[in-house]
CSV table of N, CA and C and ligand atoms in Angstrom, one decimal:
chain,number,residue,atom,x,y,z
A,251,MET,N,-9.1,21.3,8.6
A,251,MET,CA,-8.7,20.0,8.1
A,251,MET,C,-8.2,20.1,6.6
A,252,MET,N,-6.9,20.4,6.5
A,252,MET,CA,-6.3,20.6,5.2
A,252,MET,C,-5.3,19.5,5.0
A,253,ASN,N,-5.4,18.4,5.8
A,253,ASN,CA,-4.3,17.5,5.7
A,253,ASN,C,-4.6,16.1,5.1
A,254,LYS,N,-5.9,16.0,4.6
A,254,LYS,CA,-6.2,14.7,3.9
A,254,LYS,C,-5.5,14.6,2.6
A,255,LYS,N,-4.9,13.4,2.3
A,255,LYS,CA,-4.2,13.3,1.1
A,255,LYS,C,-5.1,12.9,-0.1
A,256,VAL,N,-4.6,13.2,-1.3
A,256,VAL,CA,-5.4,12.9,-2.4
A,256,VAL,C,-4.7,11.8,-3.3
A,257,LEU,N,-5.5,10.8,-3.7
A,257,LEU,CA,-5.0,9.8,-4.5
A,257,LEU,C,-5.0,10.2,-6.0
A,258,VAL,N,-3.9,10.1,-6.6
A,258,VAL,CA,-3.7,10.5,-8.0
A,258,VAL,C,-3.8,9.2,-8.9
A,259,LEU,N,-4.7,9.3,-9.9
A,259,LEU,CA,-4.8,8.1,-10.8
A,259,LEU,C,-4.3,8.6,-12.2
A,260,ASN,N,-3.7,7.7,-12.9
A,260,ASN,CA,-3.3,8.0,-14.3
A,260,ASN,C,-4.6,8.1,-15.1
A,261,GLN,N,-4.4,8.4,-16.3
A,261,GLN,CA,-5.6,8.6,-17.2
A,261,GLN,C,-6.3,7.2,-17.4
A,262,ASP,N,-5.6,6.1,-17.2
A,262,ASP,CA,-6.3,4.8,-17.3
A,262,ASP,C,-6.7,4.3,-15.9
A,263,TYR,N,-6.8,5.1,-15.0
A,263,TYR,CA,-7.3,4.8,-13.6
A,263,TYR,C,-6.3,4.0,-12.7
A,264,SER,N,-5.1,3.8,-13.2
A,264,SER,CA,-4.2,3.1,-12.3
A,264,SER,C,-3.6,4.1,-11.3
A,265,PRO,N,-3.5,3.7,-10.1
A,265,PRO,CA,-3.0,4.6,-9.0
A,265,PRO,C,-1.5,4.9,-9.3
A,266,ILE,N,-1.1,6.2,-9.3
A,266,ILE,CA,0.3,6.5,-9.5
A,266,ILE,C,0.9,7.3,-8.4
A,267,GLY,N,0.1,7.8,-7.5
A,267,GLY,CA,0.8,8.5,-6.4
A,267,GLY,C,-0.3,9.2,-5.5
A,268,VAL,N,0.3,9.9,-4.6
A,268,VAL,CA,-0.5,10.6,-3.6
A,268,VAL,C,0.0,12.0,-3.5
A,269,CYS,N,-0.9,13.0,-3.4
A,269,CYS,CA,-0.4,14.4,-3.3
A,269,CYS,C,-1.2,15.1,-2.2
A,270,HIS,N,-0.8,16.3,-2.0
A,270,HIS,CA,-1.5,17.2,-1.0
A,270,HIS,C,-2.7,17.8,-1.7
A,271,VAL,N,-3.6,18.2,-1.0
A,271,VAL,CA,-4.8,18.7,-1.6
A,271,VAL,C,-4.6,20.0,-2.3
A,272,GLN,N,-3.6,20.8,-1.9
A,272,GLN,CA,-3.3,22.1,-2.6
A,272,GLN,C,-2.9,21.8,-4.0
A,273,LYS,N,-2.0,20.7,-4.1
A,273,LYS,CA,-1.5,20.4,-5.5
A,273,LYS,C,-2.6,19.8,-6.3
A,274,ALA,N,-3.5,19.0,-5.7
A,274,ALA,CA,-4.6,18.4,-6.4
A,274,ALA,C,-5.5,19.5,-7.0
A,275,PHE,N,-5.7,20.5,-6.1
A,275,PHE,CA,-6.7,21.5,-6.5
A,275,PHE,C,-6.1,22.4,-7.7
A,276,ILE,N,-4.8,22.6,-7.6
A,276,ILE,CA,-4.2,23.3,-8.7
A,276,ILE,C,-4.3,22.5,-10.0
A,277,LEU,N,-4.0,21.2,-10.0
A,277,LEU,CA,-4.1,20.4,-11.2
A,277,LEU,C,-5.5,20.4,-11.8
A,278,VAL,N,-6.5,20.4,-10.9
A,278,VAL,CA,-7.9,20.4,-11.3
A,278,VAL,C,-8.2,21.8,-11.9
A,279,PHE,N,-7.7,22.8,-11.2
A,279,PHE,CA,-8.0,24.2,-11.7
A,279,PHE,C,-7.3,24.4,-13.1
A,280,LEU,N,-6.2,23.8,-13.3
A,280,LEU,CA,-5.5,24.0,-14.6
A,280,LEU,C,-6.0,23.0,-15.6
A,281,ASP,N,-7.1,22.3,-15.3
A,281,ASP,CA,-7.6,21.3,-16.3
A,281,ASP,C,-6.7,20.1,-16.6
A,282,LYS,N,-5.7,19.9,-15.7
A,282,LYS,CA,-4.8,18.8,-15.9
A,282,LYS,C,-5.3,17.5,-15.2
A,283,ALA,N,-6.3,17.7,-14.4
A,283,ALA,CA,-6.9,16.5,-13.7
A,283,ALA,C,-8.4,16.8,-13.4
A,284,ASP,N,-9.1,15.7,-13.2
A,284,ASP,CA,-10.5,15.8,-12.8
A,284,ASP,C,-10.7,15.1,-11.5
A,285,ILE,N,-11.7,15.7,-10.8
A,285,ILE,CA,-12.0,15.1,-9.5
A,285,ILE,C,-12.9,13.9,-9.7
A,286,ILE,N,-12.5,12.7,-9.2
A,286,ILE,CA,-13.3,11.5,-9.4
A,286,ILE,C,-14.1,11.2,-8.2
A,287,GLU,N,-13.5,11.4,-7.1
A,287,GLU,CA,-14.2,11.2,-5.8
A,287,GLU,C,-13.9,12.4,-4.9
A,288,GLN,N,-14.8,12.7,-4.0
A,288,GLN,CA,-14.6,13.8,-3.1
A,288,GLN,C,-14.8,13.3,-1.7
A,289,PHE,N,-14.2,13.9,-0.7
A,289,PHE,CA,-14.5,13.7,0.7
A,289,PHE,C,-15.8,14.5,1.0
A,290,GLU,N,-16.9,13.8,1.1
A,290,GLU,CA,-18.2,14.4,1.2
A,290,GLU,C,-18.3,15.4,2.4
A,291,SER,N,-17.7,14.9,3.5
A,291,SER,CA,-17.9,15.7,4.7
A,291,SER,C,-17.0,16.9,4.8
A,292,LEU,N,-16.1,17.1,3.8
A,292,LEU,CA,-15.1,18.2,3.8
A,292,LEU,C,-15.4,19.1,2.7
A,293,LYS,N,-15.0,20.4,2.9
A,293,LYS,CA,-15.1,21.4,1.9
A,293,LYS,C,-13.8,22.2,2.0
A,294,LEU,N,-13.4,22.7,0.8
A,294,LEU,CA,-12.3,23.7,0.8
A,294,LEU,C,-13.0,25.0,0.8
A,295,ARG,N,-12.6,25.9,1.7
A,295,ARG,CA,-13.3,27.2,1.7
A,295,ARG,C,-12.4,28.4,1.5
A,296,THR,N,-12.9,29.3,0.7
A,296,THR,CA,-12.3,30.6,0.7
A,296,THR,C,-13.3,31.5,1.4
A,297,ILE,N,-13.0,32.8,1.4
A,297,ILE,CA,-14.0,33.7,2.1
A,297,ILE,C,-15.3,33.6,1.5
A,298,GLU,N,-15.3,33.6,0.1
A,298,GLU,CA,-16.6,33.7,-0.6
A,298,GLU,C,-17.2,32.4,-1.0
A,299,LYS,N,-16.3,31.4,-1.3
A,299,LYS,CA,-16.8,30.2,-1.9
A,299,LYS,C,-16.4,29.0,-1.1
A,300,SER,N,-17.0,27.8,-1.5
A,300,SER,CA,-16.5,26.6,-1.0
A,300,SER,C,-16.4,25.6,-2.2
A,301,PHE,N,-15.4,24.8,-2.1
A,301,PHE,CA,-15.2,23.9,-3.2
A,301,PHE,C,-15.2,22.4,-2.7
A,302,PRO,N,-15.5,21.5,-3.6
A,302,PRO,CA,-15.4,20.1,-3.2
A,302,PRO,C,-13.9,19.8,-2.8
A,303,TYR,N,-13.8,18.9,-1.8
A,303,TYR,CA,-12.4,18.5,-1.3
A,303,TYR,C,-12.1,17.2,-2.1
A,304,PRO,N,-11.2,17.2,-3.0
A,304,PRO,CA,-10.9,16.0,-3.8
A,304,PRO,C,-10.3,14.9,-2.9
A,305,ALA,N,-10.8,13.7,-3.2
A,305,ALA,CA,-10.3,12.5,-2.5
A,305,ALA,C,-9.5,11.7,-3.5
A,306,VAL,N,-10.0,11.7,-4.8
A,306,VAL,CA,-9.3,11.0,-5.9
A,306,VAL,C,-9.4,11.8,-7.1
A,307,ILE,N,-8.2,12.1,-7.7
A,307,ILE,CA,-8.2,12.8,-9.0
A,307,ILE,C,-7.6,11.9,-10.1
A,308,LYS,N,-8.0,12.2,-11.3
A,308,LYS,CA,-7.5,11.4,-12.5
A,308,LYS,C,-6.9,12.4,-13.5
A,309,LEU,N,-5.7,12.1,-13.9
A,309,LEU,CA,-5.0,13.0,-14.8
A,309,LEU,C,-5.7,13.0,-16.2
A,310,SER,N,-5.7,14.1,-16.8
A,310,SER,CA,-6.4,14.2,-18.1
A,310,SER,C,-5.6,13.6,-19.2
A,311,ASN,N,-4.3,13.6,-19.1
A,311,ASN,CA,-3.4,13.0,-20.1
A,311,ASN,C,-2.7,11.8,-19.5
A,312,TYR,N,-2.5,10.8,-20.3
A,312,TYR,CA,-1.7,9.6,-19.8
A,312,TYR,C,-0.3,10.0,-19.5
A,313,LYS,N,0.2,9.6,-18.4
A,313,LYS,CA,1.6,9.9,-18.0
A,313,LYS,C,2.4,8.6,-18.0
A,314,ASN,N,3.5,8.6,-18.8
A,314,ASN,CA,4.3,7.4,-18.8
A,314,ASN,C,5.2,7.4,-17.6
A,315,ILE,N,4.9,6.5,-16.7
A,315,ILE,CA,5.7,6.5,-15.5
A,315,ILE,C,6.3,5.1,-15.3
A,316,PRO,N,7.6,5.1,-14.9
A,316,PRO,CA,8.2,3.8,-14.7
A,316,PRO,C,7.5,3.0,-13.6
A,317,TYR,N,7.4,1.7,-13.7
A,317,TYR,CA,6.7,0.9,-12.7
A,317,TYR,C,7.2,1.2,-11.3
A,318,LYS,N,6.2,1.5,-10.5
A,318,LYS,CA,6.5,1.8,-9.1
A,318,LYS,C,6.4,0.5,-8.3
A,319,GLY,N,7.5,-0.2,-8.1
A,319,GLY,CA,7.4,-1.4,-7.3
A,319,GLY,C,7.6,-1.1,-5.8
A,320,VAL,N,7.4,-2.1,-5.0
A,320,VAL,CA,7.7,-1.9,-3.6
A,320,VAL,C,9.0,-2.6,-3.3
A,321,MET,N,9.9,-1.9,-2.7
A,321,MET,CA,11.3,-2.4,-2.5
A,321,MET,C,11.2,-3.5,-1.4
A,322,LEU,N,11.9,-4.6,-1.7
A,322,LEU,CA,12.0,-5.7,-0.8
A,322,LEU,C,13.0,-5.4,0.3
A,323,ASN,N,12.5,-5.0,1.4
A,323,ASN,CA,13.3,-4.8,2.6
A,323,ASN,C,12.6,-5.2,3.9
A,324,ARG,N,13.3,-5.2,4.9
A,324,ARG,CA,12.7,-5.7,6.2
A,324,ARG,C,11.4,-4.9,6.6
A,325,PHE,N,11.5,-3.6,6.5
A,325,PHE,CA,10.3,-2.8,6.9
A,325,PHE,C,9.1,-3.1,6.1
A,326,ASN,N,9.3,-3.2,4.7
A,326,ASN,CA,8.2,-3.4,3.8
A,326,ASN,C,7.6,-4.8,4.0
A,327,LEU,N,8.5,-5.7,4.3
A,327,LEU,CA,8.0,-7.1,4.6
A,327,LEU,C,7.1,-7.1,5.8
A,328,PHE,N,7.6,-6.5,6.9
A,328,PHE,CA,6.8,-6.4,8.1
A,328,PHE,C,5.5,-5.8,7.8
A,329,LYS,N,5.6,-4.7,7.0
A,329,LYS,CA,4.3,-4.0,6.7
A,329,LYS,C,3.4,-4.8,5.9
A,330,ARG,N,3.9,-5.6,4.9
A,330,ARG,CA,3.0,-6.5,4.1
A,330,ARG,C,2.3,-7.4,5.1
A,331,ASP,N,3.0,-7.9,6.1
A,331,ASP,CA,2.5,-8.9,7.0
A,331,ASP,C,1.8,-8.3,8.2
A,332,GLY,N,1.5,-7.0,8.1
A,332,GLY,CA,0.8,-6.4,9.2
A,332,GLY,C,1.5,-6.4,10.5
A,333,PHE,N,2.9,-6.4,10.5
A,333,PHE,CA,3.7,-6.4,11.7
A,333,PHE,C,3.3,-7.5,12.6
A,334,SER,N,3.0,-8.7,12.1
A,334,SER,CA,2.8,-9.8,13.0
A,334,SER,C,3.3,-11.1,12.4
A,335,CYS,N,3.7,-12.0,13.3
A,335,CYS,CA,4.3,-13.2,13.0
A,335,CYS,C,3.3,-14.0,12.1
A,336,GLN,N,3.8,-14.5,11.0
A,336,GLN,CA,2.9,-15.2,10.1
A,336,GLN,C,2.6,-16.7,10.5
A,337,TYR,N,3.2,-17.1,11.6
A,337,TYR,CA,2.9,-18.4,12.2
A,337,TYR,C,2.0,-18.4,13.4
A,338,CYS,N,2.3,-17.4,14.3
A,338,CYS,CA,1.5,-17.4,15.6
A,338,CYS,C,0.9,-16.0,15.8
A,339,SER,N,1.0,-15.1,14.9
A,339,SER,CA,0.5,-13.7,15.0
A,339,SER,C,1.0,-12.9,16.1
A,340,SER,N,2.1,-13.3,16.7
A,340,SER,CA,2.7,-12.4,17.8
A,340,SER,C,3.2,-11.2,17.1
A,341,ARG,N,3.3,-10.1,17.9
A,341,ARG,CA,3.8,-8.8,17.4
A,341,ARG,C,5.1,-8.5,18.0
A,342,LYS,N,5.7,-9.4,18.8
A,342,LYS,CA,6.9,-9.2,19.5
A,342,LYS,C,8.1,-9.9,18.8
A,343,ASP,N,9.3,-9.3,19.0
A,343,ASP,CA,10.5,-9.9,18.5
A,343,ASP,C,10.4,-10.4,17.1
A,344,LEU,N,10.1,-9.5,16.2
A,344,LEU,CA,9.9,-9.9,14.8
A,344,LEU,C,11.2,-10.0,14.1
A,345,THR,N,11.3,-11.0,13.3
A,345,THR,CA,12.4,-11.3,12.4
A,345,THR,C,11.9,-11.7,11.1
A,346,LEU,N,12.8,-11.9,10.2
A,346,LEU,CA,12.4,-12.4,8.8
A,346,LEU,C,12.7,-13.9,8.8
A,347,ASP,N,11.8,-14.6,8.1
A,347,ASP,CA,12.0,-16.1,8.0
A,347,ASP,C,11.9,-16.4,6.5
A,348,HIS,N,12.9,-17.3,6.1
A,348,HIS,CA,12.8,-17.9,4.7
A,348,HIS,C,11.9,-19.1,4.9
A,349,VAL,N,10.7,-19.1,4.2
A,349,VAL,CA,9.8,-20.2,4.4
A,349,VAL,C,10.5,-21.5,4.0
A,350,ILE,N,11.0,-21.5,2.8
A,350,ILE,CA,11.9,-22.6,2.4
A,350,ILE,C,13.3,-22.2,2.8
A,351,PRO,N,13.9,-22.8,3.7
A,351,PRO,CA,15.2,-22.3,4.2
A,351,PRO,C,16.2,-22.2,3.1
A,352,LYS,N,17.1,-21.2,3.3
A,352,LYS,CA,18.2,-20.9,2.4
A,352,LYS,C,19.0,-22.2,2.2
A,353,SER,N,19.2,-22.9,3.2
A,353,SER,CA,20.0,-24.1,3.1
A,353,SER,C,19.4,-25.2,2.2
A,354,LYS,N,18.0,-25.0,2.0
A,354,LYS,CA,17.3,-26.0,1.1
A,354,LYS,C,17.0,-25.3,-0.2
A,355,GLY,N,17.8,-24.2,-0.5
A,355,GLY,CA,17.6,-23.6,-1.8
A,355,GLY,C,16.5,-22.5,-1.8
A,356,GLY,N,16.0,-22.1,-0.7
A,356,GLY,CA,14.9,-21.1,-0.6
A,356,GLY,C,15.5,-19.7,-1.0
A,357,LYS,N,14.8,-19.0,-1.8
A,357,LYS,CA,15.3,-17.7,-2.3
A,357,LYS,C,14.9,-16.5,-1.4
A,358,THR,N,15.6,-15.4,-1.5
A,358,THR,CA,15.3,-14.2,-0.8
A,358,THR,C,14.4,-13.4,-1.7
A,359,THR,N,13.1,-13.7,-1.7
A,359,THR,CA,12.1,-13.1,-2.5
A,359,THR,C,10.9,-12.8,-1.7
A,360,TRP,N,10.0,-11.9,-2.2
A,360,TRP,CA,8.7,-11.6,-1.6
A,360,TRP,C,8.0,-12.9,-1.3
A,361,GLU,N,8.1,-13.9,-2.3
A,361,GLU,CA,7.3,-15.1,-2.2
A,361,GLU,C,7.8,-16.1,-1.2
A,362,ASN,N,9.1,-15.9,-0.8
A,362,ASN,CA,9.7,-16.9,0.2
A,362,ASN,C,10.0,-16.3,1.5
A,363,LEU,N,9.7,-15.0,1.7
A,363,LEU,CA,10.1,-14.4,3.0
A,363,LEU,C,8.8,-14.0,3.7
A,364,VAL,N,8.8,-14.3,5.0
A,364,VAL,CA,7.7,-13.8,5.8
A,364,VAL,C,8.2,-13.3,7.2
A,365,THR,N,7.3,-12.5,7.8
A,365,THR,CA,7.6,-12.0,9.1
A,365,THR,C,7.4,-13.2,10.1
A,366,ALA,N,8.3,-13.4,11.0
A,366,ALA,CA,8.2,-14.4,12.0
A,366,ALA,C,8.8,-13.9,13.3
A,367,CYS,N,8.2,-14.3,14.4
A,367,CYS,CA,8.8,-13.9,15.7
A,367,CYS,C,10.0,-14.8,16.0
A,368,ARG,N,10.8,-14.4,16.9
A,368,ARG,CA,12.0,-15.1,17.2
A,368,ARG,C,11.7,-16.6,17.6
A,369,ARG,N,10.6,-16.7,18.4
A,369,ARG,CA,10.3,-18.1,18.9
A,369,ARG,C,10.0,-19.1,17.7
A,370,CYS,N,9.1,-18.6,16.8
A,370,CYS,CA,8.7,-19.5,15.7
A,370,CYS,C,9.9,-19.7,14.8
A,371,ASN,N,10.7,-18.7,14.6
A,371,ASN,CA,11.9,-18.8,13.8
A,371,ASN,C,12.8,-19.9,14.3
A,372,ALA,N,13.0,-19.8,15.6
A,372,ALA,CA,13.9,-20.8,16.3
A,372,ALA,C,13.3,-22.2,16.2
A,373,ARG,N,12.0,-22.3,16.4
A,373,ARG,CA,11.3,-23.6,16.3
A,373,ARG,C,11.4,-24.2,14.9
A,374,LYS,N,11.4,-23.3,13.9
A,374,LYS,CA,11.4,-23.8,12.6
A,374,LYS,C,12.8,-24.2,12.1
A,375,GLY,N,13.8,-23.5,12.6
A,375,GLY,CA,15.2,-23.8,12.3
A,375,GLY,C,15.4,-23.9,10.8
A,376,HIS,N,16.1,-25.0,10.4
A,376,HIS,CA,16.3,-25.2,8.9
A,376,HIS,C,15.3,-26.1,8.3
A,377,GLN,N,14.1,-26.0,8.8
A,377,GLN,CA,13.1,-26.9,8.2
A,377,GLN,C,12.0,-26.1,7.5
A,378,THR,N,11.1,-26.8,6.8
A,378,THR,CA,10.0,-26.1,6.2
A,378,THR,C,8.9,-26.0,7.3
A,379,PRO,N,7.9,-25.1,7.1
A,379,PRO,CA,6.8,-25.0,8.1
A,379,PRO,C,6.1,-26.3,8.3
A,380,GLU,N,5.8,-27.1,7.3
A,380,GLU,CA,5.1,-28.4,7.4
A,380,GLU,C,5.9,-29.3,8.3
A,381,GLN,N,7.2,-29.3,8.1
A,381,GLN,CA,8.0,-30.3,8.9
A,381,GLN,C,7.9,-30.1,10.4
A,382,VAL,N,7.6,-28.8,10.8
A,382,VAL,CA,7.6,-28.6,12.3
A,382,VAL,C,6.1,-28.2,12.7
A,383,GLY,N,5.2,-28.4,11.8
A,383,GLY,CA,3.8,-28.2,12.2
A,383,GLY,C,3.4,-26.8,12.3
A,384,LEU,N,4.1,-25.9,11.5
A,384,LEU,CA,3.6,-24.5,11.6
A,384,LEU,C,2.8,-24.2,10.3
A,385,LYS,N,1.9,-23.3,10.4
A,385,LYS,CA,1.1,-22.9,9.3
A,385,LYS,C,1.1,-21.4,9.0
A,386,LEU,N,1.3,-21.1,7.8
A,386,LEU,CA,1.3,-19.7,7.4
A,386,LEU,C,-0.1,-19.0,7.4
A,387,ALA,N,-0.1,-17.8,7.9
A,387,ALA,CA,-1.4,-17.1,8.0
A,387,ALA,C,-1.9,-16.8,6.6
A,388,GLN,N,-1.0,-16.5,5.7
A,388,GLN,CA,-1.3,-16.3,4.3
A,388,GLN,C,-0.1,-16.6,3.4
A,389,GLN,N,-0.4,-16.9,2.1
A,389,GLN,CA,0.6,-17.1,1.2
A,389,GLN,C,1.4,-15.9,0.9
A,390,PRO,N,2.7,-15.9,1.1
A,390,PRO,CA,3.5,-14.6,0.9
A,390,PRO,C,3.4,-14.2,-0.6
A,391,TYR,N,3.2,-12.9,-0.8
A,391,TYR,CA,3.1,-12.4,-2.2
A,391,TYR,C,3.9,-11.1,-2.4
A,392,LYS,N,4.1,-10.8,-3.6
A,392,LYS,CA,4.8,-9.5,-3.9
A,392,LYS,C,3.8,-8.4,-3.9
A,393,PRO,N,3.9,-7.5,-3.0
A,393,PRO,CA,2.9,-6.4,-3.0
A,393,PRO,C,3.1,-5.4,-4.1
A,394,THR,N,2.0,-4.7,-4.4
A,394,THR,CA,2.1,-3.7,-5.4
A,394,THR,C,2.0,-2.3,-4.7
A,395,TYR,N,2.2,-1.3,-5.4
A,395,TYR,CA,2.1,0.1,-4.8
A,395,TYR,C,0.7,0.3,-4.3
A,396,ALA,N,-0.3,-0.2,-5.0
A,396,ALA,CA,-1.7,-0.1,-4.6
A,396,ALA,C,-2.0,-0.8,-3.3
A,397,ASP,N,-1.4,-2.0,-3.1
A,397,ASP,CA,-1.5,-2.7,-1.9
A,397,ASP,C,-1.1,-1.9,-0.7
A,398,PHE,N,0.0,-1.1,-0.9
A,398,PHE,CA,0.6,-0.3,0.2
A,398,PHE,C,-0.2,0.9,0.5
A,399,LEU,N,-1.0,1.4,-0.5
A,399,LEU,CA,-1.9,2.5,-0.2
A,399,LEU,C,-3.1,2.1,0.5
A,400,LYS,N,-3.5,0.8,0.4
A,400,LYS,CA,-4.7,0.3,1.0
A,400,LYS,C,-4.7,0.6,2.5
A,401,GLU,N,-3.6,0.4,3.2
A,401,GLU,CA,-3.6,0.5,4.6
A,401,GLU,C,-3.9,2.0,5.0
A,402,TYR,N,-3.3,2.9,4.3
A,402,TYR,CA,-3.6,4.3,4.6
A,402,TYR,C,-5.1,4.6,4.3
A,403,ALA,N,-5.5,4.0,3.2
A,403,ALA,CA,-6.9,4.3,2.7
A,403,ALA,C,-7.9,3.8,3.8
A,404,LEU,N,-7.7,2.6,4.3
A,404,LEU,CA,-8.6,2.0,5.3
A,404,LEU,C,-8.8,2.9,6.5
A,405,GLN,N,-7.7,3.6,6.9
A,405,GLN,CA,-7.7,4.4,8.1
A,405,GLN,C,-8.1,5.9,7.8
A,406,ASN,N,-7.8,6.4,6.6
A,406,ASN,CA,-7.9,7.8,6.3
A,406,ASN,C,-8.8,8.2,5.2
A,407,ALA,N,-9.0,7.2,4.2
A,407,ALA,CA,-9.6,7.6,3.0
A,407,ALA,C,-10.3,6.5,2.3
A,408,ILE,N,-11.4,6.0,2.9
A,408,ILE,CA,-12.1,4.8,2.3
A,408,ILE,C,-12.6,5.2,0.8
A,409,GLU,N,-12.7,6.4,0.5
A,409,GLU,CA,-13.0,6.8,-0.8
A,409,GLU,C,-12.1,6.3,-1.9
A,410,TRP,N,-10.9,6.0,-1.5
A,410,TRP,CA,-9.8,5.5,-2.4
A,410,TRP,C,-10.0,4.0,-2.8
A,411,LEU,N,-10.6,3.3,-1.9
A,411,LEU,CA,-10.6,1.8,-2.0
A,411,LEU,C,-11.0,1.3,-3.3
A,412,PRO,N,-12.1,1.8,-3.9
A,412,PRO,CA,-12.5,1.2,-5.2
A,412,PRO,C,-11.4,1.3,-6.3
A,413,TYR,N,-10.5,2.2,-6.1
A,413,TYR,CA,-9.5,2.5,-7.1
A,413,TYR,C,-8.2,1.7,-6.8
A,414,LEU,N,-8.2,1.0,-5.7
A,414,LEU,CA,-7.0,0.3,-5.3
A,414,LEU,C,-7.1,-1.2,-5.4
A,415,LYS,N,-8.3,-1.6,-6.0
A,415,LYS,CA,-8.6,-3.1,-6.0
A,415,LYS,C,-7.7,-3.8,-7.0
A,416,ALA,N,-7.6,-3.3,-8.2
A,416,ALA,CA,-6.9,-4.0,-9.2
A,416,ALA,C,-5.4,-4.2,-8.8
A,417,ARG,N,-5.0,-5.5,-8.7
A,417,ARG,CA,-3.6,-5.7,-8.4
A,417,ARG,C,-2.9,-5.9,-9.6
A,418,THR,N,-2.4,-4.8,-10.2
A,418,THR,CA,-1.7,-4.9,-11.4
A,418,THR,C,-0.2,-5.2,-11.2
A,419,LEU,N,0.1,-6.5,-11.4
A,419,LEU,CA,1.5,-7.0,-11.2
A,419,LEU,C,2.2,-6.8,-12.5
A,420,VAL,N,3.4,-6.1,-12.4
A,420,VAL,CA,4.2,-5.9,-13.6
A,420,VAL,C,5.4,-6.7,-13.5
B,266,LIG,ZN1,5.5,-16.6,16.0
């Protein structure tokens, strides 16, 4: 099992990336990072020794990194919405819907776009959800990099979760 990924935190604990365990181990070995969390059930072994398997590492020096946003595109929107229609939770025939229709001045932004199935989209037409009696599953929001790592973390690395909580919107 050498395939679990490692969450990399900046010196201020903000998540900045994900790397392979080999790279994490080298950073720790060179004193460029510290292990903050480990996968308890895993060990890295050589013939003579075993080492903790890092789950989360934190850089020793603050790294100035440009803000890592999540690009607004179809796939990322579907992903934010869990690949389900935000009106009826169907997972079939997904399209994008402007909550406030473009014709009524609605913008193409994270806050005004949701995943909708073709049926709901057609039912909604050029109206607002309220006008046709549709209700959004959640208020659409602009996701952060950390939000996107959460999904991976839930399935593969619950050790990361405490470090992905802060939604630092820039
Ligand atoms: Zn629907």
